[in-house]
Amino acid sequence: MDILRSRADCQRLEALRRSSKPLVLVPTMGALHEGHLTLVRCASGLGPVVVSIFVNPAQFGPKEDYSAYPRDLERDLALLHELDVAAVFAPTMDDIYPCSEGVMVQPGPAALELCGRDRPGHFRGVLTVVAKLFNLVRPQIAVFGRKDAQQCLVIAEMVRDLAMPVRLLDHPTVREADGLAMSSRNAYLSTAERQRALVLRRALAAVRQELVRGQRRCLELQATLRRELVPADAVEYAEVRRIPDLAPLRDATGRLLVAVAARVGRTRLIDNLVLCVDDAGVHEIPLLSDVEVLI
Ligand code: AMP
């Protein structure tokens, strides 16, 4: 496993590009958990894998947890050593942000909704770092987690609008045995909060059940989400939106994102369901439908 620490080190990826299989990038902010590792295992079935590890300051708001965000590169490298990873790209700040007032990527419409309302500038930071990672690693495929569904859609808009030569895949959300979506931020939860955090999953399950029973009114479905989320300390959003533009809907039909963001204690958690609702029923589907399904 090659460890790339700078822009210049990325030249060593040339050898991997000569592989008959596509070069696959899995971008992360480190503090790796089983969710990340599952993405990496899937990615390594597609071609040589580069995992990037960079805690991106540009995607954190001034009151967010940038400085407290967990960092342990040695541990992350030890975990990745056990997997089939060709290279880890762990760049320095200067390699990613050589200029403090540098060029940033302006997101498209999907960034204005949901997390975009609560975290102004977040997706601008995400797209800027993802564009740089794509340019430095030049992957043919990039794998992202469906847990961050809006992030996937906003990145897909960038790839389409800026004509980036990369295919995107969204991997299903990896969960703990009791259903909690795995997240580096789960480490912040106390034992009692960890139990309460299950309300996000329960709220999504309740909406799915209502859809299966035939409820199609988004206002009713959103009211169910809010009711189920009462044990959380604050609800940032609880919405049923259209895929891919995240526009609000009156009736829940077609491709839908059921998305929640809530605080449990001081920890902000998100979770979602990606569904197709049609005459055939209610089905979970991949988010990025124009690319091959990973699993
Ligand atoms: P992060 O380190 O939080 O930026 O996450 C890196 C990548 O892993 C992103 O594409 C996330 O969507 C993905 N990811 C994080 N947690 C999960 C999870 N529980 N299931 C699936 N993908 C995840």
Short mmCIF file of C-alpha atoms and ligand atoms in Angstrom, two decimals, residues 26-36 39 59 69 143-149 151-152 171-175 180-185, ligand 1:
data_model
loop_
_atom_site.label_atom_id
_atom_site.label_comp_id
_atom_site.label_asym_id
_atom_site.label_seq_id
_atom_site.Cartn_x
_atom_site.Cartn_y
_atom_site.Cartn_z
CA VAL A 26 -12.94 6.39 -2.13
CA PRO A 27 -12.74 9.88 -0.57
CA THR A 28 -12.92 10.06 3.26
CA MET A 29 -12.14 12.36 6.15
CA GLY A 30 -10.52 9.50 8.08
CA ALA A 31 -11.61 8.24 11.53
CA LEU A 32 -12.50 5.17 9.54
CA HIS A 33 -15.29 2.87 10.65
CA GLU A 34 -16.90 -0.23 9.22
CA GLY A 35 -19.02 1.95 6.89
CA HIS A 36 -15.93 3.32 5.18
CA LEU A 39 -17.11 1.00 0.69
CA GLN A 59 -16.86 22.12 4.49
CA TYR A 69 -13.17 16.08 14.40
CA VAL A 143 -17.50 5.69 -4.67
CA PHE A 144 -19.58 7.67 -2.16
CA GLY A 145 -21.93 6.60 0.63
CA ARG A 146 -25.69 6.85 0.24
CA LYS A 147 -25.86 8.00 3.87
CA ASP A 148 -24.77 11.38 2.52
CA ALA A 149 -27.41 11.28 -0.19
CA GLN A 151 -23.74 15.06 -1.12
CA CYS A 152 -23.98 12.36 -3.83
CA HIS A 171 -22.93 2.53 -1.85
CA PRO A 172 -25.90 1.67 0.43
CA THR A 173 -25.75 3.00 3.99
CA VAL A 174 -23.87 0.67 6.32
CA ARG A 175 -25.60 0.29 9.68
CA LEU A 180 -28.04 3.23 13.48
CA ALA A 181 -26.22 4.54 10.39
CA MET A 182 -22.47 4.31 11.01
CA SER A 183 -20.78 7.70 11.29
CA SER A 184 -17.52 9.06 12.64
CA ARG A 185 -19.68 11.42 14.72
P1 AMP B 1 -16.65 10.87 5.63
O1 AMP B 1 -15.35 10.39 6.12
O2 AMP B 1 -17.69 11.00 6.69
O3 AMP B 1 -16.54 12.10 4.75
O4 AMP B 1 -17.21 9.73 4.67
C1 AMP B 1 -16.47 9.27 3.57
C2 AMP B 1 -17.38 8.50 2.65
O5 AMP B 1 -17.91 7.38 3.37
C3 AMP B 1 -18.58 9.33 2.17
O6 AMP B 1 -18.86 9.01 0.82
C4 AMP B 1 -19.69 8.88 3.09
O7 AMP B 1 -20.97 9.01 2.51
C5 AMP B 1 -19.31 7.41 3.27
N1 AMP B 1 -19.91 6.88 4.49
C6 AMP B 1 -19.75 7.31 5.75
N2 AMP B 1 -20.51 6.59 6.59
C7 AMP B 1 -21.17 5.68 5.84
C8 AMP B 1 -22.11 4.64 6.12
N3 AMP B 1 -22.55 4.40 7.34
N4 AMP B 1 -22.57 3.91 5.08
C9 AMP B 1 -22.15 4.15 3.81
N5 AMP B 1 -21.27 5.10 3.49
C10 AMP B 1 -20.78 5.87 4.49
#
